[in-house]
Amino acid sequence: MRAPLLATAVAFLLIYPAVAQEISASIDFHASVAGSNVLHPGDKKAITIVLSCEVVGWLDNPLPINENTSNILPMLTTAKSVILEPRNSQIEVESESILVGDVPCGRAIPVSVVVSVDKDIYEGKRALYFDITYSKAKMVPVGNNYTINFETGLETSVDVEFEVKKKDYDFDVISITSDLVAGREGVLKVKLENTGEKALEDAIFILNATPPLMVEPKAMSVYAGNLDAGESFEAMFKVYVPEGVFQQSYPAEVVAVFRTSSGMPYKLSKPIGLKIEGAGYFEVEKIGEFLSPAKTLRVEQSVQIPSIPLLQQQSSEQKMSNVVTIPSRGYLALRITNTGDEIRDAFAVLSFDNPLLKSTSTPYLGEVKRGESRDVVFYITSSAPPGSYLGYVVVKYRDEYGDEAFGPKIYVSVNVSPAPALKVSKVETSNLGIGLVGEVKLSFAQSDARNVKLYLLSPDSTVSPVTSSSYVESSGDTATFRVKVSNDAVAGNHLLYLVETFDDDFASDLVSVEEFPIYVAPKLAAFQLVSVRSDLNPDSTGDVVVELKNAGNAEIYNAVVMLEVSPPLSIAGTGTFGGMLGESQPGEYFVGTVKPGDVVTARFRVDVDKDAGEGSYPASIKVKYYDESNYEHTSNSIVVSLEVKPSPPYILYAAICIAAIGFIIAAAFVRKRRKQ
């Protein structure tokens, strides 16, 4: 390309040897809109600008036009590397700079741009200004020759005229106010304005939303009536936001359906964005909790089976066992703060997905203003083992329009502690042995529980509480229970359960369950028969001497040995009426204090009926005594036999004695006579 141009320049020099100035064209730019130049307030549209340029003169010296210069003329009359840069105005161009390229003079170049019109722009003539940067070629003399150079960084400007007019029918979204929060239904307020030149007659505004947002069908449209030009209207809609959505804006659309001035139906729409907030209306803070695990135990019961003659079944006693779960009753104390608008008739609901935990209360919050807090307590029934569990709180209320609304789920953790409210720290027992009624004294670890009612339970039928309840004001007190141990019990450790109902700083009538072992000793006051001596004859009163040994490991007090006999024997001095009825007649002998290993002797006088035959008769021995806590006990019976011997021949003995006396007297008389 440059070779022909140089050849042309040389030929030009040979023809015009006297010329020695630069040859450069003066270029001017023009711009206009292709099609209609009418824009509307708030428009955002693509338009086509037609850009052209022309030579308006030559610098220093004009270029002669002939057959030798015609080839170089297009180069000198072309604006190269043209760049448009729009200026700031009420009509904005989205691009900061537009590269057009080369623009030959005399040719129109279409340039597409996207413009946005300020919605508050006034009607009338408006101009869009562009700054133009370009380059151009020029001929520069060098000696007797010319060379082609390019002049860069040239600047000029151009404007495009528009006419701004309102649309016949149009509306605009002025403002959007919403309280849309994940997990609940919210109210959307949209302020609309008729921005057209004509009225919107019988206007209805409809909200369309895309998933995941759902518009309440009963509150998705609103009738605005006739809206004159420039008149505004506030429409309210209800939108439900499901849980799990992202905290971002979601697209929606406001549709206006109306009639034109000629009565024809018309429809317009405007896109809007609905922002989902994540904070919600409420903040929740845990201020206290207590929850202990439930206890599951197998309870044994003795059941008396009656005799059934038809089935030839004798009366018997059988043991049955049932599995029983004792649930605990605890609480969760929360501080709920309203971070949104004022609400009324509010109440809180605590729920668990775990069926082992159940909230049994719905505390009432009432009217709560923005920034106010309420402390609430949820009572919880638990059958869950120790651990941490997840629940959620939902606040239900009436909004400013009187409609029922609810806040999002607010998740909270609930800890089931392995320790009960009152933990047994020490167990003391006294006289707790097989066949005895003993005492269990409990001490407790430090705790905030107060006004504690205690109930003692035993899963073993051979160990049963005699006093099953107790009361302590605080953990510093002790609780004492009386426990009966049957003769069928096995010596060793037995597990008891303590059901505790109590109050603390946040709640009352709470329930927890403690378990602790007790040791059941063998029979503490065991009596061993050392000997029984009797001297009994028919139709006489004889002695019965009993020797007993305290073979147990406890000292007993105020002991009384009791002897029971049956006819034909009776205790001397008790009368004969009981013997006539065949009832046992007791005899008592006080032996006082008996230490372990001591042997005591009890003496009784027993009457024997005259008709009693020779032989052995049964009798039973019991010991009634008091333990160190001054509780009375009675030992098991010891069965002995009392022997009745025949009466001695007292008459024969008397005759022999008389005969012997007579013989002695006779012998003495005979001896005296012989001496005489």
XYZ file of C-alpha atoms in Angstrom:
676
model
C 0.000 0.000 0.000
C 2.754 2.364 0.929
C 4.587 1.856 -2.444
C 1.751 3.280 -4.613
C 1.284 6.120 -2.140
C 4.973 7.043 -2.345
C 4.883 6.812 -6.086
C 1.899 9.158 -6.158
C 3.658 11.583 -3.826
C 6.781 11.575 -6.077
C 4.686 12.157 -9.161
C 2.925 14.980 -7.381
C 6.295 16.560 -6.569
C 7.503 16.364 -10.127
C 4.394 18.123 -11.307
C 4.319 20.753 -8.469
C 7.943 21.440 -7.608
C 7.132 24.740 -5.890
C 4.851 23.159 -3.215
C 6.559 22.519 0.125
C 3.771 22.660 2.840
C 1.955 19.886 4.772
C -1.220 18.591 3.274
C -3.869 17.613 5.833
C -7.681 17.519 5.772
C -9.890 19.196 8.418
C -12.528 16.602 9.516
C -15.846 17.315 11.235
C -18.198 14.673 12.797
C -21.988 14.352 12.782
C -24.295 11.979 14.717
C -28.000 11.222 14.731
C -30.409 8.508 15.888
C -31.506 5.830 13.487
C -35.283 5.661 13.776
C -37.328 7.456 16.420
C -35.430 9.697 18.794
C -38.204 9.636 21.401
C -37.249 8.343 24.862
C -39.410 7.862 27.931
C -38.492 8.487 31.582
C -37.102 5.338 33.134
C -36.415 3.731 29.743
C -33.558 1.338 29.309
C -33.190 0.382 25.678
C -30.762 -0.212 22.872
C -30.554 2.483 20.209
C -28.547 2.886 16.999
C -26.529 6.055 16.443
C -25.439 6.893 12.901
C -21.931 8.434 12.954
C -20.399 10.176 9.930
C -17.688 12.714 9.113
C -16.857 15.211 6.343
C -13.866 17.226 5.139
C -14.486 20.865 5.846
C -11.159 22.182 4.590
C -7.401 21.640 4.179
C -4.597 22.661 6.469
C -2.097 25.170 4.925
C -2.493 23.991 1.341
C -5.350 22.202 -0.418
C -4.749 18.977 -2.221
C -5.079 19.331 -6.010
C -7.459 16.768 -7.371
C -6.372 15.037 -10.551
C -5.586 11.612 -11.834
C -2.352 11.528 -9.874
C -3.832 12.437 -6.432
C -7.072 10.467 -6.557
C -5.431 7.355 -5.036
C -4.203 9.178 -1.948
C -7.422 11.133 -1.341
C -9.311 8.334 0.587
C -6.423 8.006 3.065
C -6.299 11.703 3.795
C -10.102 11.922 4.266
C -10.565 8.969 6.678
C -10.814 9.333 10.473
C -8.943 6.379 11.895
C -9.320 4.536 15.226
C -12.400 6.500 16.245
C -13.402 6.077 19.940
C -16.627 7.474 21.454
C -16.692 8.333 25.163
C -20.142 9.375 26.510
C -20.436 12.211 28.998
C -22.494 11.995 32.214
C -26.053 13.206 31.791
C -29.639 12.220 32.600
C -29.383 9.909 29.619
C -26.647 7.449 30.449
C -24.819 5.010 28.204
C -23.859 1.710 29.760
C -20.440 1.521 28.029
C -17.663 3.823 29.214
C -16.045 3.883 25.765
C -17.090 2.637 22.341
C -14.545 1.637 19.709
C -15.923 2.518 16.283
C -12.792 2.024 14.167
C -12.129 3.836 10.838
C -14.781 6.260 9.589
C -14.292 7.347 5.939
C -15.734 10.762 5.233
C -18.972 10.586 3.330
C -20.013 7.224 4.831
C -22.449 6.593 7.731
C -21.335 4.083 10.379
C -24.045 2.594 12.673
C -23.101 2.365 16.361
C -25.334 0.401 18.803
C -25.479 1.542 22.432
C -27.725 0.835 25.471
C -29.067 3.946 27.150
C -30.807 4.427 30.499
C -33.075 7.396 31.045
C -33.465 8.914 34.510
C -37.017 8.361 35.705
C -37.104 11.906 37.111
C -36.035 13.551 33.832
C -38.223 16.388 32.574
C -39.955 16.191 29.250
C -38.462 18.065 26.315
C -35.407 18.167 24.095
C -32.345 16.454 25.520
C -28.903 15.773 24.091
C -26.478 12.938 24.610
C -22.864 14.118 24.266
C -19.908 12.049 23.097
C -16.230 12.953 23.200
C -14.439 11.651 20.085
C -10.809 10.622 19.923
C -9.346 9.752 16.504
C -6.289 9.821 14.231
C -5.753 10.965 10.612
C -3.119 10.760 7.865
C -1.192 13.778 6.496
C 1.498 14.429 3.858
C 4.699 15.946 5.231
C 7.416 17.367 2.909
C 10.880 15.913 3.299
C 13.346 17.659 0.991
C 11.985 17.449 -2.474
C 9.759 14.534 -1.541
C 6.638 13.878 0.621
C 6.088 11.211 3.176
C 2.898 9.964 4.867
C 2.600 10.506 8.650
C -0.323 9.925 11.093
C -1.462 12.519 13.571
C -2.846 10.852 16.743
C -4.751 11.997 19.843
C -7.037 14.325 17.973
C -10.182 15.238 19.958
C -13.555 16.657 19.145
C -17.135 16.084 20.265
C -20.566 15.372 18.915
C -24.095 15.377 20.344
C -27.187 13.332 19.617
C -30.564 14.943 20.132
C -33.499 13.140 21.762
C -37.011 14.083 22.681
C -38.124 12.910 26.130
C -41.838 12.217 26.422
C -43.933 10.277 28.869
C -45.613 7.087 27.741
C -49.332 7.141 27.307
C -49.707 4.327 29.863
C -47.012 3.419 32.321
C -46.327 2.941 36.018
C -43.224 2.743 38.125
C -42.220 1.091 41.416
C -41.312 3.904 43.813
C -40.334 1.875 46.898
C -40.435 -1.644 48.312
C -40.743 -2.438 52.023
C -40.757 -6.025 53.271
C -40.094 -8.177 56.326
C -39.478 -11.432 54.508
C -37.686 -13.957 56.703
C -36.990 -17.618 56.035
C -39.528 -19.947 57.582
C -42.506 -17.624 57.872
C -45.032 -15.461 56.047
C -44.257 -11.762 55.647
C -45.909 -8.614 54.322
C -44.641 -6.858 51.204
C -45.490 -3.180 50.668
C -44.994 -1.783 47.154
C -45.529 1.908 46.412
C -46.554 2.456 42.777
C -46.984 5.600 40.688
C -48.743 6.264 37.403
C -45.902 7.706 35.327
C -47.855 7.791 32.046
C -49.649 10.728 30.460
C -53.089 9.163 30.786
C -55.067 7.658 33.668
C -55.114 3.946 34.486
C -58.771 3.078 34.818
C -59.982 0.216 37.076
C -56.393 -0.699 37.794
C -55.589 -3.998 39.509
C -52.068 -4.777 40.676
C -50.999 -8.419 40.914
C -47.806 -9.862 42.432
C -46.176 -12.812 40.686
C -43.269 -14.592 42.369
C -41.095 -17.503 41.385
C -40.106 -20.451 43.594
C -39.034 -20.727 46.331
C -41.223 -17.732 47.214
C -44.967 -18.353 47.393
C -47.567 -15.581 47.225
C -50.575 -16.034 49.506
C -53.525 -16.552 47.105
C -55.829 -14.482 49.349
C -53.427 -11.527 49.288
C -51.826 -11.597 45.834
C -53.868 -8.825 44.161
C -55.196 -5.409 45.106
C -57.711 -3.120 43.433
C -56.453 0.462 43.004
C -59.329 1.929 40.985
C -58.590 4.907 38.708
C -55.071 6.304 38.963
C -54.527 9.671 37.350
C -51.185 10.685 35.881
C -48.675 11.233 38.698
C -50.899 9.629 41.343
C -49.343 7.009 43.639
C -50.802 3.951 45.356
C -49.456 1.521 48.009
C -50.189 -2.142 47.411
C -49.695 -4.827 50.088
C -49.112 -8.499 49.450
C -48.357 -11.535 51.610
C -45.461 -13.781 50.686
C -44.434 -17.041 52.364
C -40.721 -17.828 52.468
C -39.933 -21.497 53.141
C -37.088 -22.623 55.355
C -33.651 -23.271 53.907
C -33.632 -20.481 51.301
C -30.520 -18.405 50.763
C -30.308 -14.914 52.176
C -30.440 -13.117 48.853
C -32.852 -11.346 46.514
C -35.327 -13.358 44.443
C -37.091 -12.111 41.295
C -40.745 -11.139 41.300
C -43.054 -9.128 39.066
C -45.766 -6.529 39.654
C -48.430 -6.688 36.954
C -50.896 -3.830 36.312
C -54.143 -4.753 34.571
C -56.327 -1.758 33.611
C -58.486 -0.177 30.941
C -57.328 2.579 28.615
C -59.276 5.775 27.987
C -60.964 4.040 25.068
C -62.068 1.149 27.321
C -59.620 -1.413 25.919
C -57.950 -3.817 28.393
C -54.232 -3.264 28.824
C -51.480 -4.920 30.838
C -48.065 -3.697 31.996
C -45.459 -5.330 34.257
C -42.406 -4.267 36.216
C -39.740 -6.598 37.595
C -38.748 -6.210 41.252
C -36.370 -8.007 43.628
C -37.477 -9.426 46.995
C -34.689 -9.641 49.554
C -34.742 -12.381 52.193
C -33.370 -11.434 55.575
C -31.748 -14.019 57.845
C -31.860 -12.352 61.234
C -35.573 -12.797 61.785
C -37.731 -11.024 64.336
C -36.369 -12.678 67.463
C -33.145 -13.431 69.259
C -32.997 -16.271 71.792
C -30.566 -16.608 74.704
C -30.422 -19.567 77.084
C -30.439 -18.433 80.724
C -31.020 -21.718 82.544
C -31.861 -25.400 82.156
C -32.170 -28.634 84.083
C -33.036 -32.043 82.753
C -32.000 -35.404 84.197
C -32.342 -38.840 82.614
C -35.278 -41.145 83.154
C -34.860 -44.410 85.052
C -36.119 -47.786 83.894
C -36.511 -50.482 86.547
C -38.041 -53.905 86.916
C -40.507 -53.964 89.799
C -41.333 -57.280 91.481
C -44.722 -57.798 93.090
C -46.130 -60.699 95.076
C -49.563 -61.768 93.877
C -51.829 -64.085 95.902
C -53.549 -66.623 93.671
C -56.817 -67.781 95.332
C -57.896 -71.405 95.388
C -60.267 -72.513 92.644
C -62.165 -75.685 93.632
C -63.474 -76.345 90.131
C -59.924 -76.449 88.811
C -58.667 -78.300 91.904
C -56.139 -75.497 92.374
C -54.824 -74.601 95.812
C -54.141 -71.045 96.977
C -50.586 -69.960 96.221
C -48.365 -66.893 96.049
C -46.547 -65.948 92.861
C -44.141 -63.157 92.001
C -44.701 -60.956 88.964
C -42.362 -58.358 87.493
C -43.099 -55.285 85.385
C -40.753 -52.896 83.595
C -41.483 -49.334 84.698
C -39.939 -46.116 83.343
C -39.852 -43.117 85.664
C -39.603 -39.983 83.455
C -37.976 -36.784 84.609
C -39.528 -33.323 84.439
C -37.130 -30.467 83.771
C -37.129 -27.067 82.147
C -35.435 -24.798 79.646
C -35.327 -21.066 80.487
C -34.870 -18.668 77.541
C -34.697 -14.921 77.070
C -36.538 -13.949 73.860
C -35.810 -10.475 72.431
C -37.983 -8.835 69.778
C -35.705 -7.309 67.115
C -38.530 -6.447 64.726
C -41.768 -4.514 64.831
C -44.178 -4.485 67.750
C -46.203 -7.681 68.159
C -49.129 -8.669 70.375
C -50.770 -11.826 71.734
C -47.452 -13.605 71.301
C -46.612 -17.001 72.749
C -43.652 -19.326 72.329
C -43.668 -23.003 71.357
C -40.769 -25.396 71.945
C -40.669 -28.554 69.826
C -38.411 -31.582 69.471
C -38.054 -34.036 66.625
C -36.961 -36.647 69.191
C -40.075 -38.372 70.646
C -38.288 -38.972 73.971
C -38.453 -35.238 74.726
C -41.718 -33.332 74.948
C -42.456 -29.741 75.926
C -45.554 -29.462 78.112
C -45.958 -25.667 78.254
C -46.461 -22.736 75.863
C -45.488 -19.570 77.763
C -47.379 -16.391 76.909
C -45.346 -13.320 75.898
C -48.199 -10.864 75.356
C -47.391 -7.528 73.743
C -43.702 -7.104 72.971
C -42.288 -3.897 71.546
C -39.146 -3.632 69.468
C -36.067 -4.203 71.627
C -38.029 -5.660 74.569
C -37.225 -9.069 76.059
C -39.262 -11.716 77.846
C -37.927 -14.503 80.054
C -39.871 -17.719 79.501
C -39.679 -21.224 80.974
C -40.545 -24.375 79.023
C -41.347 -27.477 81.092
C -39.992 -30.644 79.476
C -40.834 -34.283 80.137
C -37.915 -36.541 79.268
C -37.414 -40.252 78.830
C -34.117 -39.691 77.033
C -30.696 -40.903 78.205
C -27.961 -38.382 79.052
C -26.733 -36.298 76.107
C -27.353 -33.152 74.094
C -30.518 -32.823 72.007
C -31.684 -30.270 69.431
C -35.003 -28.448 69.638
C -36.433 -25.319 68.078
C -38.508 -22.393 69.289
C -41.238 -20.725 67.212
C -42.909 -17.490 68.337
C -46.527 -17.126 67.209
C -48.184 -13.723 67.356
C -50.556 -11.272 65.697
C -49.002 -8.647 63.468
C -50.002 -5.000 63.105
C -52.817 -6.010 60.746
C -54.314 -8.482 63.237
C -53.301 -11.500 61.184
C -51.764 -14.547 62.836
C -48.076 -14.834 62.024
C -45.132 -16.803 63.269
C -41.389 -16.344 63.374
C -38.762 -18.664 61.928
C -37.486 -21.724 63.717
C -34.759 -20.801 66.181
C -32.720 -23.858 67.109
C -31.614 -24.400 70.716
C -29.745 -27.236 72.408
C -31.031 -29.053 75.493
C -28.618 -30.997 77.691
C -29.803 -34.021 79.660
C -27.410 -34.189 82.598
C -26.494 -37.592 84.048
C -26.676 -36.154 87.600
C -30.008 -35.721 89.441
C -31.037 -32.563 91.261
C -30.071 -34.003 94.637
C -27.202 -36.441 94.381
C -26.850 -38.830 97.310
C -23.360 -38.335 98.715
C -23.584 -40.600 101.780
C -25.778 -43.552 102.842
C -25.946 -44.590 106.512
C -27.955 -47.605 107.645
C -28.803 -49.006 111.060
C -30.382 -52.321 112.005
C -30.866 -53.097 108.341
C -30.866 -56.859 108.180
C -32.911 -59.796 107.033
C -36.259 -59.969 108.787
C -35.779 -56.567 110.376
C -37.059 -53.043 109.995
C -34.066 -50.739 109.714
C -33.245 -47.141 109.062
C -31.651 -45.492 105.985
C -30.204 -42.006 106.410
C -29.259 -40.038 103.281
C -26.946 -37.031 102.905
C -26.773 -34.982 99.690
C -24.220 -33.074 97.642
C -24.484 -29.298 97.297
C -27.330 -28.274 94.978
C -29.616 -25.314 94.138
C -32.706 -27.459 94.635
C -35.043 -26.423 97.439
C -38.400 -27.510 98.871
C -37.522 -31.088 97.955
C -40.080 -33.850 98.419
C -38.493 -37.303 98.347
C -40.213 -40.598 97.531
C -38.380 -43.886 98.077
C -39.052 -46.768 95.668
C -37.769 -50.325 95.732
C -37.848 -52.611 92.704
C -37.273 -55.629 95.007
C -40.349 -56.998 96.755
C -38.219 -58.294 99.655
C -37.072 -54.755 100.503
C -39.943 -52.304 100.987
C -40.056 -48.776 102.424
C -42.100 -48.425 105.604
C -41.857 -44.627 105.424
C -41.753 -43.896 101.692
C -41.627 -40.077 101.721
C -39.557 -37.338 103.276
C -39.056 -33.581 102.973
C -35.876 -31.500 102.992
C -35.654 -27.752 102.549
C -32.243 -27.787 100.866
C -29.316 -30.012 100.031
C -27.803 -29.347 103.473
C -30.525 -31.405 105.192
C -30.640 -35.165 105.602
C -33.513 -37.557 104.877
C -34.342 -40.642 106.928
C -36.449 -43.595 105.797
C -37.604 -46.776 107.517
C -37.084 -49.877 105.387
C -38.470 -53.333 106.020
C -36.494 -56.373 104.915
C -38.422 -59.623 104.634
C -37.149 -63.013 105.754
C -36.886 -64.029 102.099
C -34.378 -61.273 101.294
C -30.814 -62.075 100.335
C -28.029 -60.390 102.269
C -25.941 -57.967 100.221
C -26.389 -54.773 98.201
C -29.857 -53.767 97.014
C -30.669 -50.836 94.715
C -33.239 -48.223 95.735
C -34.626 -45.302 93.718
C -35.301 -41.818 95.059
C -37.867 -39.743 93.145
C -37.233 -36.053 93.815
C -39.715 -33.216 93.245
C -38.186 -29.790 93.843
C -38.034 -26.085 92.988
C -35.151 -23.885 91.839
C -34.598 -20.265 90.758
C -36.435 -20.665 87.418
C -39.081 -23.366 87.826
C -41.063 -25.419 90.330
C -42.440 -28.961 90.639
C -39.483 -30.430 88.786
C -38.798 -34.166 88.925
C -35.543 -36.093 88.849
C -34.622 -39.647 89.865
C -31.596 -40.782 91.867
C -30.483 -44.346 92.518
C -28.272 -45.585 95.349
C -27.342 -48.931 96.939
C -28.003 -50.113 100.485
C -26.406 -53.055 102.244
C -28.733 -55.635 103.806
C -26.894 -57.555 106.496
C -27.715 -61.048 107.691
C -30.075 -61.179 110.651
C -28.452 -58.847 113.139
C -30.060 -60.131 116.318
C -29.925 -63.894 115.833
C -30.718 -65.976 118.900
C -29.281 -69.432 119.505
C -30.867 -71.873 121.991
C -28.262 -73.072 124.491
C -30.438 -75.294 126.707
C -33.949 -75.938 127.977
C -34.505 -77.512 131.400
C -37.910 -78.385 132.778
C -39.389 -80.085 135.865
C -42.976 -80.781 134.998
C -45.408 -83.318 136.415
C -49.124 -83.800 135.926
C -51.374 -81.833 138.203
C -48.520 -79.657 139.350
C -46.624 -76.454 138.679
C -43.062 -76.810 137.515
C -40.115 -74.740 136.356
C -38.865 -74.224 132.800
C -35.398 -72.719 132.455
C -34.304 -71.421 129.011
C -30.781 -70.331 128.115
C -30.369 -68.190 124.933
C -27.300 -66.727 123.281
C -27.194 -63.488 121.179
C -25.472 -64.930 118.113
C -25.920 -61.708 116.084
C -23.681 -58.679 115.748
C -25.848 -56.013 117.370
C -26.517 -55.099 120.964
C -30.177 -55.260 121.957
C -32.045 -53.454 124.713
C -35.001 -54.161 126.995
C -35.117 -57.747 125.793
C -38.005 -59.924 126.888
C -37.989 -63.701 126.399
C -41.468 -64.969 125.610
C -42.562 -68.603 126.109
C -45.693 -69.879 124.442
C -47.192 -73.251 125.364
C -50.321 -75.125 124.396
C -52.714 -77.232 126.458
C -52.370 -79.288 128.605
C -49.590 -76.842 129.546
C -50.205 -73.236 130.533
C -48.190 -70.411 131.914
C -48.745 -70.136 135.643
C -50.905 -67.204 136.597
C -52.517 -66.613 133.167
C -55.822 -68.376 133.903
C -57.452 -71.305 132.203
C -59.886 -69.574 129.816
C -57.366 -69.362 127.005
C -56.363 -72.979 127.544
C -59.965 -74.043 127.293
C -60.134 -72.377 123.883
C -56.958 -74.080 122.751
C -55.015 -70.795 122.399
C -51.335 -70.366 123.238
C -50.615 -68.634 126.533
C -47.536 -66.408 126.542
C -45.121 -66.022 129.401
C -42.591 -63.237 129.571
C -39.225 -62.922 131.315
C -37.248 -59.667 131.212
C -33.518 -60.084 130.524
C -32.634 -56.404 129.722
C -29.564 -55.553 127.644
C -27.877 -58.371 125.769
C -24.569 -57.825 124.029
C -23.357 -59.952 121.102
C -22.188 -63.351 122.452
C -23.932 -62.990 125.825
C -25.966 -65.923 127.249
C -29.112 -65.089 129.187
C -31.333 -67.300 131.353
C -35.096 -67.003 131.482
C -37.222 -68.825 134.055
C -40.912 -69.641 133.711
C -43.500 -71.357 135.901
C -45.706 -73.747 133.964
C -48.898 -75.423 135.127
C -49.524 -79.017 134.017
C -53.067 -80.296 133.826
C -53.886 -83.278 136.038
C -54.945 -85.229 132.975
C -51.661 -84.602 131.189
C -49.974 -87.722 130.097
C -46.323 -88.554 130.244
C -44.307 -87.276 127.274
C -43.010 -84.184 125.415
C -45.118 -81.152 124.559
C -44.210 -78.413 122.042
C -43.507 -74.826 123.052
C -42.097 -71.800 121.203
C -39.644 -69.159 122.325
C -39.454 -65.587 120.930
C -37.468 -62.560 121.937
C -38.971 -59.092 121.830
C -36.374 -56.301 122.002
C -35.470 -52.720 121.020
C -32.574 -51.665 118.819
C -30.229 -48.709 119.272
C -32.755 -46.391 117.571
C -35.462 -47.480 120.031
C -37.406 -49.421 117.407
C -39.170 -52.603 118.534
C -38.430 -55.980 116.928
C -39.573 -59.553 117.461
C -37.368 -62.501 116.584
C -38.446 -65.634 114.789
C -39.889 -68.490 116.876
C -37.648 -71.199 118.296
C -39.618 -74.424 118.831
C -38.647 -76.560 121.831
C -40.132 -79.581 123.624
C -41.056 -79.665 127.305
C -41.059 -83.113 128.956
C -43.794 -84.064 131.448
C -42.735 -86.868 133.818
C -44.981 -89.045 136.056
C -45.613 -87.839 139.614
C -43.430 -89.576 142.322
C -45.215 -92.223 144.782
C -45.417 -89.863 147.722
C -47.816 -92.198 149.837
C -45.443 -95.156 149.589
C -42.628 -92.913 150.533
C -44.638 -91.731 153.545
C -45.516 -95.309 154.649
C -41.935 -96.383 154.406
C -40.894 -93.332 156.367
C -43.514 -94.079 159.052
C -42.479 -97.737 159.176
C -38.876 -96.766 159.446
C -39.666 -94.348 162.235
C -41.693 -97.038 164.017
C -38.904 -99.560 163.613
C -36.423 -97.096 165.034
C -38.698 -96.362 167.993
C -39.298 -100.094 168.585
C -35.618 -100.857 168.407
C -34.892 -98.160 170.893
C -37.566 -99.497 173.276
C -36.214 -103.061 173.040
C -32.694 -101.898 173.720
C -33.803 -99.995 176.801
C -35.602 -103.002 178.337
C -32.622 -105.213 177.860
C -30.487 -102.817 179.789
C -32.942 -102.918 182.589
